[in-house]
Amino acid sequence: MDQTSPLQDLNDRSREIFRRVVETYLETGEPVGSRTLTRTLSEKLSAATIRNVMQDLEYMGLLDSPHVSAGRLPSQQGLRLFVDGMMEVDTVSAHDRAAIDGTLGNDDPDTGVLLDRVSTALSAITRGASLVLMPKHEAQVRHIEFVSLGPDRALVVLVFADGHVENRLFTPPVGQTPSSMREAGNFLNAMAEGKTLSELRGHIGREIAARRQELDVLAAELVQSGLALWDAESHDPRLIVRGRANLLDQEAADLDRIRVLFDDLERKRDIVEFLELAEKGDGVRIFIGSENKLFSLSGSALVVSPYMNADRKIVGAVGVIGPTRLNYGRIVPIVDYTAQLVGRVLSGRKG
């Protein structure tokens, strides 16, 4: 569908009235009335003439009227038309640029700490909630170990060739023994040499089936449950969400929607899967309302951009989420600048 085609149907007067309605709404969050526009339009028009144009824009699906006597708001289609065809994108101010640059100024070896600072700064600058998707850890696995912490608690530890260590608590299959845990670890370590975790996952099922006779049943269950845990939960630590409280400040009058959005933000795996889809596109992308199925119930907008590593491969994303009346012209370049800066910094790291 050609989303910009309605612009061709607007004459100069309709185009300016539409632009003024959207810009005023984005600034105030309130419906815009014809009397307000009489004071801001370049062409002197009566309130009645403006109302007629606004009715035509509403008929085209570009404006909505929340109440009979109230002014007009841009519809989702109208916001999309404005963002794609009429929005003037600002440059990143020196103040905002310095705030973002400052998060990456020191040489902290922990990428998670660095990106946490980026996320915090991004939410503060934009007054929205920020989302930062960390890179997947793709170093080769050096060692895997299962550690019993009690009858119903165990730890699976992964040590990577670059020195990175991750661990997870989980509930092991019933009947596990120190012997079966050692056997499970030995089985995985024999396969792990030279493989990344994602490559290792692809071999596990086939190897268990091929070597079923030599692998203890308990050890096989442990291998499957331990690595399934990594597969199911490995997304969560990759997502950093900061600035939820900013959403309350912006939309205090619509707490039901904000509560829904908060619930969405807690479902981190769903967000990660969505951001991974966004990673497939190049540059900044804007999702408004129901265009973003994950946040459609809360009527939110998401501005997101992927970032790349030294090999020009997309490895993560940064974004800002908030009400649909985000200041898109300001936030789009901030998100774009942040993503490019993160990519440059991480490209200079080993992992």
PDB file of N, CA, C and O in Angstrom, residues 273-302:
ATOM      1  N   GLU A 273      12.339 -10.490  20.498  1.00  0.00           N
ATOM      2  CA  GLU A 273      11.988 -11.084  19.207  1.00  0.00           C
ATOM      3  C   GLU A 273      11.550 -10.003  18.236  1.00  0.00           C
ATOM      4  O   GLU A 273      11.876 -10.047  17.043  1.00  0.00           O
ATOM      5  N   PHE A 274      10.817  -9.006  18.747  1.00  0.00           N
ATOM      6  CA  PHE A 274      10.382  -7.917  17.875  1.00  0.00           C
ATOM      7  C   PHE A 274      11.576  -7.086  17.411  1.00  0.00           C
ATOM      8  O   PHE A 274      11.687  -6.742  16.230  1.00  0.00           O
ATOM      9  N   LEU A 275      12.480  -6.756  18.337  1.00  0.00           N
ATOM     10  CA  LEU A 275      13.638  -5.956  17.969  1.00  0.00           C
ATOM     11  C   LEU A 275      14.541  -6.706  17.003  1.00  0.00           C
ATOM     12  O   LEU A 275      15.187  -6.108  16.143  1.00  0.00           O
ATOM     13  N   GLU A 276      14.580  -8.030  17.132  1.00  0.00           N
ATOM     14  CA  GLU A 276      15.385  -8.805  16.192  1.00  0.00           C
ATOM     15  C   GLU A 276      14.795  -8.724  14.784  1.00  0.00           C
ATOM     16  O   GLU A 276      15.530  -8.744  13.794  1.00  0.00           O
ATOM     17  N   LEU A 277      13.480  -8.594  14.692  1.00  0.00           N
ATOM     18  CA  LEU A 277      12.870  -8.358  13.385  1.00  0.00           C
ATOM     19  C   LEU A 277      13.256  -6.974  12.873  1.00  0.00           C
ATOM     20  O   LEU A 277      13.544  -6.784  11.695  1.00  0.00           O
ATOM     21  N   ALA A 278      13.259  -5.996  13.789  1.00  0.00           N
ATOM     22  CA  ALA A 278      13.637  -4.635  13.402  1.00  0.00           C
ATOM     23  C   ALA A 278      15.088  -4.580  12.948  1.00  0.00           C
ATOM     24  O   ALA A 278      15.462  -3.717  12.151  1.00  0.00           O
ATOM     25  N   GLU A 279      15.917  -5.498  13.458  1.00  0.00           N
ATOM     26  CA  GLU A 279      17.322  -5.529  13.063  1.00  0.00           C
ATOM     27  C   GLU A 279      17.501  -5.817  11.575  1.00  0.00           C
ATOM     28  O   GLU A 279      18.524  -5.502  10.988  1.00  0.00           O
ATOM     29  N   LYS A 280      16.478  -6.415  10.971  1.00  0.00           N
ATOM     30  CA  LYS A 280      16.613  -6.801   9.569  1.00  0.00           C
ATOM     31  C   LYS A 280      16.500  -5.601   8.627  1.00  0.00           C
ATOM     32  O   LYS A 280      16.829  -5.704   7.455  1.00  0.00           O
ATOM     33  N   GLY A 281      15.983  -4.490   9.149  1.00  0.00           N
ATOM     34  CA  GLY A 281      15.903  -3.282   8.349  1.00  0.00           C
ATOM     35  C   GLY A 281      17.090  -2.377   8.641  1.00  0.00           C
ATOM     36  O   GLY A 281      17.656  -2.411   9.722  1.00  0.00           O
ATOM     37  N   ASP A 282      17.462  -1.575   7.660  1.00  0.00           N
ATOM     38  CA  ASP A 282      18.610  -0.687   7.833  1.00  0.00           C
ATOM     39  C   ASP A 282      18.116   0.701   8.217  1.00  0.00           C
ATOM     40  O   ASP A 282      17.148   1.205   7.659  1.00  0.00           O
ATOM     41  N   GLY A 283      18.774   1.331   9.173  1.00  0.00           N
ATOM     42  CA  GLY A 283      18.408   2.677   9.565  1.00  0.00           C
ATOM     43  C   GLY A 283      17.263   2.725  10.562  1.00  0.00           C
ATOM     44  O   GLY A 283      16.783   1.700  11.053  1.00  0.00           O
ATOM     45  N   VAL A 284      16.809   3.942  10.859  1.00  0.00           N
ATOM     46  CA  VAL A 284      15.768   4.142  11.862  1.00  0.00           C
ATOM     47  C   VAL A 284      14.412   3.713  11.305  1.00  0.00           C
ATOM     48  O   VAL A 284      14.061   4.027  10.165  1.00  0.00           O
ATOM     49  N   ARG A 285      13.663   2.994  12.145  1.00  0.00           N
ATOM     50  CA  ARG A 285      12.293   2.618  11.778  1.00  0.00           C
ATOM     51  C   ARG A 285      11.336   3.130  12.848  1.00  0.00           C
ATOM     52  O   ARG A 285      11.676   3.160  14.032  1.00  0.00           O
ATOM     53  N   ILE A 286      10.161   3.524  12.422  1.00  0.00           N
ATOM     54  CA  ILE A 286       9.146   4.070  13.328  1.00  0.00           C
ATOM     55  C   ILE A 286       7.911   3.192  13.232  1.00  0.00           C
ATOM     56  O   ILE A 286       7.381   2.955  12.140  1.00  0.00           O
ATOM     57  N   PHE A 287       7.452   2.706  14.387  1.00  0.00           N
ATOM     58  CA  PHE A 287       6.226   1.909  14.455  1.00  0.00           C
ATOM     59  C   PHE A 287       5.204   2.688  15.281  1.00  0.00           C
ATOM     60  O   PHE A 287       5.488   3.074  16.413  1.00  0.00           O
ATOM     61  N   ILE A 288       4.032   2.933  14.712  1.00  0.00           N
ATOM     62  CA  ILE A 288       3.021   3.755  15.368  1.00  0.00           C
ATOM     63  C   ILE A 288       1.790   2.916  15.662  1.00  0.00           C
ATOM     64  O   ILE A 288       1.219   2.293  14.759  1.00  0.00           O
ATOM     65  N   GLY A 289       1.386   2.895  16.942  1.00  0.00           N
ATOM     66  CA  GLY A 289       0.139   2.227  17.327  1.00  0.00           C
ATOM     67  C   GLY A 289       0.104   0.779  16.915  1.00  0.00           C
ATOM     68  O   GLY A 289       1.015  -0.001  17.192  1.00  0.00           O
ATOM     69  N   SER A 290      -0.957   0.395  16.199  1.00  0.00           N
ATOM     70  CA  SER A 290      -1.178  -1.014  15.870  1.00  0.00           C
ATOM     71  C   SER A 290      -0.211  -1.535  14.820  1.00  0.00           C
ATOM     72  O   SER A 290      -0.202  -2.734  14.540  1.00  0.00           O
ATOM     73  N   GLU A 291       0.617  -0.655  14.208  1.00  0.00           N
ATOM     74  CA  GLU A 291       1.665  -1.149  13.309  1.00  0.00           C
ATOM     75  C   GLU A 291       2.646  -2.030  14.073  1.00  0.00           C
ATOM     76  O   GLU A 291       3.307  -2.881  13.495  1.00  0.00           O
ATOM     77  N   ASN A 292       2.753  -1.791  15.364  1.00  0.00           N
ATOM     78  CA  ASN A 292       3.631  -2.556  16.248  1.00  0.00           C
ATOM     79  C   ASN A 292       2.726  -3.460  17.086  1.00  0.00           C
ATOM     80  O   ASN A 292       2.187  -3.038  18.086  1.00  0.00           O
ATOM     81  N   LYS A 293       2.538  -4.700  16.626  1.00  0.00           N
ATOM     82  CA  LYS A 293       1.556  -5.573  17.275  1.00  0.00           C
ATOM     83  C   LYS A 293       1.879  -5.821  18.745  1.00  0.00           C
ATOM     84  O   LYS A 293       0.990  -6.025  19.565  1.00  0.00           O
ATOM     85  N   LEU A 294       3.152  -5.795  19.102  1.00  0.00           N
ATOM     86  CA  LEU A 294       3.534  -6.056  20.487  1.00  0.00           C
ATOM     87  C   LEU A 294       2.960  -5.006  21.428  1.00  0.00           C
ATOM     88  O   LEU A 294       2.538  -5.307  22.535  1.00  0.00           O
ATOM     89  N   PHE A 295       2.946  -3.738  20.991  1.00  0.00           N
ATOM     90  CA  PHE A 295       2.495  -2.644  21.847  1.00  0.00           C
ATOM     91  C   PHE A 295       1.175  -2.042  21.383  1.00  0.00           C
ATOM     92  O   PHE A 295       0.823  -0.932  21.767  1.00  0.00           O
ATOM     93  N   SER A 296       0.412  -2.765  20.560  1.00  0.00           N
ATOM     94  CA  SER A 296      -0.778  -2.176  19.946  1.00  0.00           C
ATOM     95  C   SER A 296      -1.859  -1.823  20.970  1.00  0.00           C
ATOM     96  O   SER A 296      -2.564  -0.828  20.822  1.00  0.00           O
ATOM     97  N   LEU A 297      -1.991  -2.616  22.033  1.00  0.00           N
ATOM     98  CA  LEU A 297      -3.042  -2.351  23.020  1.00  0.00           C
ATOM     99  C   LEU A 297      -2.796  -1.062  23.784  1.00  0.00           C
ATOM    100  O   LEU A 297      -3.726  -0.402  24.226  1.00  0.00           O
ATOM    101  N   SER A 298      -1.542  -0.701  23.941  1.00  0.00           N
ATOM    102  CA  SER A 298      -1.230   0.524  24.684  1.00  0.00           C
ATOM    103  C   SER A 298      -1.151   1.737  23.761  1.00  0.00           C
ATOM    104  O   SER A 298      -0.961   2.860  24.224  1.00  0.00           O
ATOM    105  N   GLY A 299      -1.338   1.529  22.449  1.00  0.00           N
ATOM    106  CA  GLY A 299      -1.319   2.641  21.524  1.00  0.00           C
ATOM    107  C   GLY A 299      -0.021   3.418  21.549  1.00  0.00           C
ATOM    108  O   GLY A 299      -0.023   4.643  21.483  1.00  0.00           O
ATOM    109  N   SER A 300       1.092   2.719  21.628  1.00  0.00           N
ATOM    110  CA  SER A 300       2.390   3.377  21.780  1.00  0.00           C
ATOM    111  C   SER A 300       3.113   3.494  20.442  1.00  0.00           C
ATOM    112  O   SER A 300       2.713   2.899  19.441  1.00  0.00           O
ATOM    113  N   ALA A 301       4.173   4.274  20.454  1.00  0.00           N
ATOM    114  CA  ALA A 301       5.031   4.397  19.276  1.00  0.00           C
ATOM    115  C   ALA A 301       6.445   3.975  19.651  1.00  0.00           C
ATOM    116  O   ALA A 301       6.892   4.212  20.776  1.00  0.00           O
ATOM    117  N   LEU A 302       7.139   3.359  18.719  1.00  0.00           N
ATOM    118  CA  LEU A 302       8.509   2.898  18.936  1.00  0.00           C
ATOM    119  C   LEU A 302       9.389   3.420  17.811  1.00  0.00           C
ATOM    120  O   LEU A 302       9.079   3.243  16.632  1.00  0.00           O
TER     121      LEU A 302
END
